[in-house]
């Protein structure tokens, strides 16, 4: 403690950027900081980050932000009103305020995205790392299965899954997760192959670490950066697939304010009351644009070589 | 006699994050129909000098000079179109590694013909004949077979000969060879150099031979220019190499191994900041 | 190396035939396992997940007698592996059962609707490649310029926008407001029977029969959905083109081409793009496959009577045979496109051709 206080003039920035970090934590923080600086150079990526922070805040404070109830509308007087000062995005056929529904819908979007990421990414990571580290016939079999899934049309397969499981947001999540793990497995395997024969893995092997420990503790963490980038870039696709399922009536069921389903309900009035479908679609566009911008920025910051890919 | 190339105070400047960086800082040289070598370590500006003469400096960099004459053409005022018509027809350049400097999806024959067709209106048959003759001139034994091969199907030495054929087929007067043999096996190096030497001599071309290999340059060229940090530090005839004045040249010479001499400790090249001033 | 030269020669040829044979075998194994995997997954979806597949086929109001008969017919009293075997056998013969909704054989239905989807997706891909490649090249050549930024934003929006929403909005604009596009559908009722569908690709049929008024009507119908799908394809293709072109333009052979005195046009289109074309083929193939899939949502909005609409209609009526049949067909086309692009890649890149 006294050591640090005696070096008080050293600014945070200098402490982070030092060439000789005193501890592992400092080195790690320093690296994160330089990555952050590189990330900040990318204006579009910052916009993406801002959009996502906004999404998180909207979802967290939906109760406070939404001016009306998302479920109960005034069927008598407020059906299909055009946007106005009272109802910024207008009202739908049940007299519900569309702005409020869009605000609450952010929760469902986050729910889907996070759940899919939590299910699909670890599955892909596990299959990829095991496949890459084990090699031989395990690798051959696992990769064949992965390739089979990769060759499938994702949306159509998800559609068929939901058709069998029954419509509903949980089943939609499950169906999307089932169809979205293969790319993660591919990436994790490719990364593992580059690490597998590295000297530091050999060193751990010599110290008697079990294969499971090596995969879990040493290889998986190394695969994380590229996996995170890929998952972020996929988020937009997941949102679009979920919205597509919702649009076809297979995702979230009424009266849930899911954006895709809201567009579907606005479809009947599209030619006269276009705003019913316009606002939720715009919300989908903005959020998936946010994920795409962030993913692009993260990729450039974490791996400058891949710029523009 | 008038020199082929006359350059005074050539400067190439790249914009950098913290101010601009001068890769070439005031190079002056005259080249007749002779073989002039430029030697220097990586980053000494030797390659950028060659590219500036060709007009192949990257777009973000700027080239300035007091004088830059090629024959009677002022390269400083020549339009981009004019510069382009010079390239390949009057001045050409050979790059380091044929593995990367030949287009991988085009046959060798087509790449040679392309040079011809860019500069002359020739019939297809004539272009083919001249390309085959050129392949023969670079001592490729089965020109007809090699003509239809893709670059990945030939060895490095063969690829570099094809490169020479491609660059010389339109009959340029000036050839800039930028490390033409560095990527080749040692045994092939001499063969390729021999071919280059004969062609340059037979056609009376001027050659600017850029290399990091002082000994190679001194055996191959008439004169040698030594560059360091974007400047010429010494210019001398190959025969006078032993009398080099500049400590950097002497350092380079000292680094060459000699048979029968003890090489311990290995000499380290001395770099003094004042040379870069 | 061998002491007897003749033997060495024949040994080399047999080694080459063997490697060719192995490559073909590998290819076959990949096709077979992928297709089997597709069937396994659809089998799992159709027969294992539902608690009672008979219920899924007949609905819950069928009399017990019928339920028992159908159960027998579907072979549901057999062990699962036998059921799968029968299923695979049927699928290989193109037998996906009968559609509850149309009471036709699913395969006959698909045969009837698929050309509409192919027509739409093909036109979309053509539009996407026609505009996407030049835009990508432009962005790469003028890297960092305003044009590059605009192409980038066009691409990003294409990646982020929900296709069915954009389709609805474009209907509002181009059909309701501007009246440029025709009412959703493939052809106006008036013209429906004024030509004979021979190939099933109406644009081709109408052209061959010289029915120009029909052709014009068809174009007015297909223009909007094709343009939309084309935009999605463009977003993907332009982005990948830019990235491939940047990679090629930084190669040494580009410097060599400049040193030869070639014009920039020739360098960009003749050299760099020619090299970028090799991976681009895969990208275009993938985008085509993506459009087949995207047609599920687009066709719904535009009432386009293709496979996508067929699948969604069947979904809404819990017609599992039709849904799975459609899934298998789209999956098969995916597999075929993947393999085709792989083969095309090999023929385009001389480096993989002779090894």
mmCIF file of N, CA, C and O in Angstrom, chain B residues 190-252:
data_model
loop_
_atom_site.group_PDB
_atom_site.id
_atom_site.type_symbol
_atom_site.label_atom_id
_atom_site.label_comp_id
_atom_site.label_asym_id
_atom_site.label_seq_id
_atom_site.Cartn_x
_atom_site.Cartn_y
_atom_site.Cartn_z
ATOM 1 N N UNK B 190 23.131 -17.585 -58.923
ATOM 2 C CA UNK B 190 24.181 -17.257 -59.885
ATOM 3 C C UNK B 190 23.689 -17.419 -61.317
ATOM 4 O O UNK B 190 23.990 -16.601 -62.175
ATOM 5 N N UNK B 191 22.896 -18.478 -61.543
ATOM 6 C CA UNK B 191 22.340 -18.677 -62.887
ATOM 7 C C UNK B 191 21.516 -17.479 -63.320
ATOM 8 O O UNK B 191 21.689 -16.936 -64.411
ATOM 9 N N UNK B 192 20.604 -17.053 -62.409
ATOM 10 C CA UNK B 192 19.720 -15.943 -62.753
ATOM 11 C C UNK B 192 20.529 -14.671 -62.974
ATOM 12 O O UNK B 192 20.284 -13.913 -63.924
ATOM 13 N N UNK B 193 21.520 -14.461 -62.121
ATOM 14 C CA UNK B 193 22.364 -13.276 -62.281
ATOM 15 C C UNK B 193 23.090 -13.305 -63.617
ATOM 16 O O UNK B 193 23.201 -12.291 -64.306
ATOM 17 N N UNK B 194 23.554 -14.505 -63.988
ATOM 18 C CA UNK B 194 24.264 -14.635 -65.259
ATOM 19 C C UNK B 194 23.365 -14.257 -66.431
ATOM 20 O O UNK B 194 23.776 -13.519 -67.337
ATOM 21 N N UNK B 195 22.123 -14.730 -66.370
ATOM 22 C CA UNK B 195 21.163 -14.417 -67.439
ATOM 23 C C UNK B 195 20.922 -12.911 -67.490
ATOM 24 O O UNK B 195 20.956 -12.278 -68.555
ATOM 25 N N UNK B 196 20.708 -12.327 -66.309
ATOM 26 C CA UNK B 196 20.452 -10.900 -66.224
ATOM 27 C C UNK B 196 21.632 -10.123 -66.796
ATOM 28 O O UNK B 196 21.476 -9.189 -67.592
ATOM 29 N N UNK B 197 22.831 -10.545 -66.409
ATOM 30 C CA UNK B 197 24.053 -9.882 -66.837
ATOM 31 C C UNK B 197 24.172 -9.869 -68.357
ATOM 32 O O UNK B 197 24.414 -8.838 -68.976
ATOM 33 N N UNK B 198 23.925 -11.031 -68.958
ATOM 34 C CA UNK B 198 24.077 -11.123 -70.405
ATOM 35 C C UNK B 198 23.060 -10.261 -71.137
ATOM 36 O O UNK B 198 23.379 -9.553 -72.083
ATOM 37 N N UNK B 199 21.802 -10.320 -70.653
ATOM 38 C CA UNK B 199 20.746 -9.548 -71.308
ATOM 39 C C UNK B 199 21.044 -8.055 -71.226
ATOM 40 O O UNK B 199 20.880 -7.312 -72.191
ATOM 41 N N UNK B 200 21.487 -7.604 -70.055
ATOM 42 C CA UNK B 200 21.774 -6.181 -69.863
ATOM 43 C C UNK B 200 22.905 -5.762 -70.789
ATOM 44 O O UNK B 200 22.850 -4.722 -71.448
ATOM 45 N N UNK B 201 23.935 -6.622 -70.862
ATOM 46 C CA UNK B 201 25.076 -6.289 -71.709
ATOM 47 C C UNK B 201 24.693 -6.304 -73.190
ATOM 48 O O UNK B 201 24.971 -5.355 -73.926
ATOM 49 N N UNK B 202 23.986 -7.371 -73.620
ATOM 50 C CA UNK B 202 23.614 -7.502 -75.025
ATOM 51 C C UNK B 202 22.735 -6.358 -75.497
ATOM 52 O O UNK B 202 22.848 -5.881 -76.624
ATOM 53 N N UNK B 203 21.815 -5.939 -74.656
ATOM 54 C CA UNK B 203 20.847 -4.943 -75.083
ATOM 55 C C UNK B 203 21.281 -3.525 -74.740
ATOM 56 O O UNK B 203 20.549 -2.571 -75.028
ATOM 57 N N UNK B 204 22.405 -3.422 -74.089
ATOM 58 C CA UNK B 204 22.902 -2.098 -73.735
ATOM 59 C C UNK B 204 21.980 -1.335 -72.817
ATOM 60 O O UNK B 204 21.753 -0.144 -72.983
ATOM 61 N N UNK B 205 21.447 -2.023 -71.844
ATOM 62 C CA UNK B 205 20.540 -1.371 -70.901
ATOM 63 C C UNK B 205 21.323 -0.766 -69.746
ATOM 64 O O UNK B 205 22.467 -1.123 -69.478
ATOM 65 N N UNK B 206 20.673 0.152 -69.044
ATOM 66 C CA UNK B 206 21.195 0.599 -67.770
ATOM 67 C C UNK B 206 20.541 -0.232 -66.682
ATOM 68 O O UNK B 206 19.357 -0.527 -66.767
ATOM 69 N N UNK B 207 21.325 -0.610 -65.679
ATOM 70 C CA UNK B 207 20.768 -1.456 -64.629
ATOM 71 C C UNK B 207 20.970 -0.815 -63.270
ATOM 72 O O UNK B 207 22.076 -0.373 -62.931
ATOM 73 N N UNK B 208 19.912 -0.740 -62.513
ATOM 74 C CA UNK B 208 20.012 -0.299 -61.128
ATOM 75 C C UNK B 208 19.759 -1.528 -60.279
ATOM 76 O O UNK B 208 18.645 -2.042 -60.254
ATOM 77 N N UNK B 209 20.792 -2.005 -59.623
ATOM 78 C CA UNK B 209 20.704 -3.266 -58.907
ATOM 79 C C UNK B 209 20.618 -2.984 -57.418
ATOM 80 O O UNK B 209 21.572 -2.521 -56.800
ATOM 81 N N UNK B 210 19.465 -3.257 -56.859
ATOM 82 C CA UNK B 210 19.246 -2.944 -55.449
ATOM 83 C C UNK B 210 19.412 -4.217 -54.630
ATOM 84 O O UNK B 210 18.802 -5.235 -54.944
ATOM 85 N N UNK B 211 20.248 -4.155 -53.599
ATOM 86 C CA UNK B 211 20.477 -5.365 -52.814
ATOM 87 C C UNK B 211 20.998 -5.011 -51.431
ATOM 88 O O UNK B 211 21.500 -3.909 -51.197
ATOM 89 N N UNK B 212 20.882 -5.961 -50.531
ATOM 90 C CA UNK B 212 21.484 -5.764 -49.213
ATOM 91 C C UNK B 212 22.837 -6.458 -49.169
ATOM 92 O O UNK B 212 23.554 -6.379 -48.184
ATOM 93 N N UNK B 213 23.164 -7.140 -50.243
ATOM 94 C CA UNK B 213 24.349 -8.012 -50.249
ATOM 95 C C UNK B 213 25.513 -7.287 -50.924
ATOM 96 O O UNK B 213 25.607 -7.221 -52.143
ATOM 97 N N UNK B 214 26.409 -6.734 -50.119
ATOM 98 C CA UNK B 214 27.478 -5.891 -50.637
ATOM 99 C C UNK B 214 28.411 -6.657 -51.575
ATOM 100 O O UNK B 214 28.797 -6.178 -52.627
ATOM 101 N N UNK B 215 28.711 -7.887 -51.196
ATOM 102 C CA UNK B 215 29.662 -8.633 -52.014
ATOM 103 C C UNK B 215 29.065 -8.962 -53.386
ATOM 104 O O UNK B 215 29.707 -8.807 -54.409
ATOM 105 N N UNK B 216 27.799 -9.390 -53.348
ATOM 106 C CA UNK B 216 27.118 -9.708 -54.599
ATOM 107 C C UNK B 216 27.131 -8.497 -55.529
ATOM 108 O O UNK B 216 27.483 -8.583 -56.705
ATOM 109 N N UNK B 217 26.786 -7.349 -54.963
ATOM 110 C CA UNK B 217 26.711 -6.135 -55.761
ATOM 111 C C UNK B 217 28.079 -5.765 -56.308
ATOM 112 O O UNK B 217 28.227 -5.383 -57.467
ATOM 113 N N UNK B 218 29.081 -5.908 -55.468
ATOM 114 C CA UNK B 218 30.411 -5.465 -55.913
ATOM 115 C C UNK B 218 30.962 -6.361 -57.016
ATOM 116 O O UNK B 218 31.688 -5.906 -57.878
ATOM 117 N N UNK B 219 30.601 -7.662 -57.013
ATOM 118 C CA UNK B 219 31.095 -8.505 -58.101
ATOM 119 C C UNK B 219 30.281 -8.298 -59.363
ATOM 120 O O UNK B 219 30.761 -8.526 -60.462
ATOM 121 N N UNK B 220 29.042 -7.852 -59.209
ATOM 122 C CA UNK B 220 28.146 -7.813 -60.338
ATOM 123 C C UNK B 220 28.082 -6.445 -61.009
ATOM 124 O O UNK B 220 27.838 -6.342 -62.201
ATOM 125 N N UNK B 221 28.312 -5.375 -60.244
ATOM 126 C CA UNK B 221 28.093 -4.033 -60.770
ATOM 127 C C UNK B 221 29.408 -3.302 -61.033
ATOM 128 O O UNK B 221 30.445 -3.675 -60.526
ATOM 129 N N UNK B 222 29.288 -2.224 -61.827
ATOM 130 C CA UNK B 222 30.464 -1.411 -62.101
ATOM 131 C C UNK B 222 30.715 -0.444 -60.957
ATOM 132 O O UNK B 222 31.830 -0.214 -60.551
ATOM 133 N N UNK B 223 29.624 0.152 -60.481
ATOM 134 C CA UNK B 223 29.749 1.122 -59.393
ATOM 135 C C UNK B 223 28.802 0.719 -58.275
ATOM 136 O O UNK B 223 27.808 0.053 -58.506
ATOM 137 N N UNK B 224 29.100 1.181 -57.060
ATOM 138 C CA UNK B 224 28.261 0.860 -55.909
ATOM 139 C C UNK B 224 27.920 2.136 -55.152
ATOM 140 O O UNK B 224 28.789 2.980 -54.943
ATOM 141 N N UNK B 225 26.646 2.248 -54.807
ATOM 142 C CA UNK B 225 26.215 3.335 -53.926
ATOM 143 C C UNK B 225 25.805 2.699 -52.613
ATOM 144 O O UNK B 225 25.072 1.715 -52.603
ATOM 145 N N UNK B 226 26.299 3.234 -51.509
ATOM 146 C CA UNK B 226 25.916 2.706 -50.201
ATOM 147 C C UNK B 226 24.945 3.684 -49.558
ATOM 148 O O UNK B 226 25.234 4.880 -49.462
ATOM 149 N N UNK B 227 23.783 3.172 -49.175
ATOM 150 C CA UNK B 227 22.773 4.039 -48.567
ATOM 151 C C UNK B 227 22.601 3.702 -47.104
ATOM 152 O O UNK B 227 22.702 2.545 -46.691
ATOM 153 N N UNK B 228 22.329 4.755 -46.328
ATOM 154 C CA UNK B 228 22.036 4.540 -44.923
ATOM 155 C C UNK B 228 21.019 5.579 -44.478
ATOM 156 O O UNK B 228 21.213 6.774 -44.734
ATOM 157 N N UNK B 229 19.940 5.142 -43.890
ATOM 158 C CA UNK B 229 18.900 6.027 -43.377
ATOM 159 C C UNK B 229 18.447 7.049 -44.419
ATOM 160 O O UNK B 229 18.314 8.236 -44.127
ATOM 161 N N UNK B 230 18.244 6.593 -45.643
ATOM 162 C CA UNK B 230 17.670 7.459 -46.660
ATOM 163 C C UNK B 230 18.673 8.333 -47.387
ATOM 164 O O UNK B 230 18.301 9.134 -48.238
ATOM 165 N N UNK B 231 19.960 8.224 -47.044
ATOM 166 C CA UNK B 231 20.976 9.045 -47.710
ATOM 167 C C UNK B 231 22.043 8.167 -48.333
ATOM 168 O O UNK B 231 22.271 7.050 -47.907
ATOM 169 N N UNK B 232 22.748 8.757 -49.317
ATOM 170 C CA UNK B 232 23.926 8.079 -49.859
ATOM 171 C C UNK B 232 25.094 8.421 -48.956
ATOM 172 O O UNK B 232 25.389 9.605 -48.735
ATOM 173 N N UNK B 233 25.723 7.409 -48.367
ATOM 174 C CA UNK B 233 26.877 7.712 -47.527
ATOM 175 C C UNK B 233 28.182 7.550 -48.285
ATOM 176 O O UNK B 233 29.192 8.133 -47.926
ATOM 177 N N UNK B 234 28.144 6.757 -49.339
ATOM 178 C CA UNK B 234 29.382 6.575 -50.087
ATOM 179 C C UNK B 234 29.072 6.074 -51.487
ATOM 180 O O UNK B 234 28.118 5.338 -51.706
ATOM 181 N N UNK B 235 29.882 6.520 -52.456
ATOM 182 C CA UNK B 235 29.728 6.056 -53.827
ATOM 183 C C UNK B 235 31.100 5.746 -54.355
ATOM 184 O O UNK B 235 32.017 6.573 -54.268
ATOM 185 N N UNK B 236 31.299 4.539 -54.876
ATOM 186 C CA UNK B 236 32.626 4.215 -55.366
ATOM 187 C C UNK B 236 32.576 3.106 -56.412
ATOM 188 O O UNK B 236 31.563 2.425 -56.546
ATOM 189 N N UNK B 237 33.650 2.975 -57.160
ATOM 190 C CA UNK B 237 33.725 1.907 -58.149
ATOM 191 C C UNK B 237 33.928 0.592 -57.428
ATOM 192 O O UNK B 237 34.548 0.537 -56.367
ATOM 193 N N UNK B 238 33.379 -0.475 -58.019
ATOM 194 C CA UNK B 238 33.460 -1.777 -57.351
ATOM 195 C C UNK B 238 34.894 -2.168 -57.057
ATOM 196 O O UNK B 238 35.181 -2.783 -56.031
ATOM 197 N N UNK B 239 35.780 -1.802 -57.956
ATOM 198 C CA UNK B 239 37.172 -2.194 -57.781
ATOM 199 C C UNK B 239 37.797 -1.528 -56.559
ATOM 200 O O UNK B 239 38.733 -2.057 -55.958
ATOM 201 N N UNK B 240 37.268 -0.356 -56.202
ATOM 202 C CA UNK B 240 37.867 0.390 -55.097
ATOM 203 C C UNK B 240 37.240 0.069 -53.754
ATOM 204 O O UNK B 240 37.446 0.805 -52.785
ATOM 205 N N UNK B 241 36.451 -0.974 -53.695
ATOM 206 C CA UNK B 241 35.681 -1.252 -52.497
ATOM 207 C C UNK B 241 36.572 -1.356 -51.261
ATOM 208 O O UNK B 241 36.206 -0.905 -50.168
ATOM 209 N N UNK B 242 37.756 -1.915 -51.462
ATOM 210 C CA UNK B 242 38.657 -2.100 -50.324
ATOM 211 C C UNK B 242 39.063 -0.759 -49.719
ATOM 212 O O UNK B 242 39.429 -0.674 -48.551
ATOM 213 N N UNK B 243 38.973 0.310 -50.545
ATOM 214 C CA UNK B 243 39.393 1.615 -50.037
ATOM 215 C C UNK B 243 38.233 2.449 -49.522
ATOM 216 O O UNK B 243 38.323 3.678 -49.494
ATOM 217 N N UNK B 244 37.154 1.782 -49.163
ATOM 218 C CA UNK B 244 35.980 2.529 -48.712
ATOM 219 C C UNK B 244 36.333 3.420 -47.545
ATOM 220 O O UNK B 244 37.086 3.036 -46.647
ATOM 221 N N UNK B 245 35.828 4.656 -47.569
ATOM 222 C CA UNK B 245 36.169 5.645 -46.552
ATOM 223 C C UNK B 245 35.181 5.622 -45.390
ATOM 224 O O UNK B 245 35.554 5.759 -44.243
ATOM 225 N N UNK B 246 33.896 5.478 -45.763
ATOM 226 C CA UNK B 246 32.885 5.661 -44.727
ATOM 227 C C UNK B 246 32.881 4.495 -43.737
ATOM 228 O O UNK B 246 32.953 3.338 -44.145
ATOM 229 N N UNK B 247 32.821 4.807 -42.452
ATOM 230 C CA UNK B 247 32.848 3.738 -41.446
ATOM 231 C C UNK B 247 31.717 2.726 -41.619
ATOM 232 O O UNK B 247 31.891 1.546 -41.313
ATOM 233 N N UNK B 248 30.549 3.150 -42.166
ATOM 234 C CA UNK B 248 29.436 2.208 -42.326
ATOM 235 C C UNK B 248 29.780 1.174 -43.388
ATOM 236 O O UNK B 248 29.580 -0.023 -43.209
ATOM 237 N N UNK B 249 30.347 1.663 -44.522
ATOM 238 C CA UNK B 249 30.762 0.734 -45.575
ATOM 239 C C UNK B 249 31.818 -0.213 -45.040
ATOM 240 O O UNK B 249 31.777 -1.424 -45.284
ATOM 241 N N UNK B 250 32.764 0.343 -44.292
ATOM 242 C CA UNK B 250 33.818 -0.501 -43.723
ATOM 243 C C UNK B 250 33.220 -1.550 -42.797
ATOM 244 O O UNK B 250 33.630 -2.706 -42.793
ATOM 245 N N UNK B 251 32.219 -1.099 -42.049
ATOM 246 C CA UNK B 251 31.533 -2.035 -41.160
ATOM 247 C C UNK B 251 30.886 -3.168 -41.937
ATOM 248 O O UNK B 251 31.000 -4.339 -41.571
ATOM 249 N N UNK B 252 30.229 -2.800 -43.044
ATOM 250 C CA UNK B 252 29.593 -3.817 -43.878
ATOM 251 C C UNK B 252 30.625 -4.799 -44.419
ATOM 252 O O UNK B 252 30.432 -6.004 -44.413
#
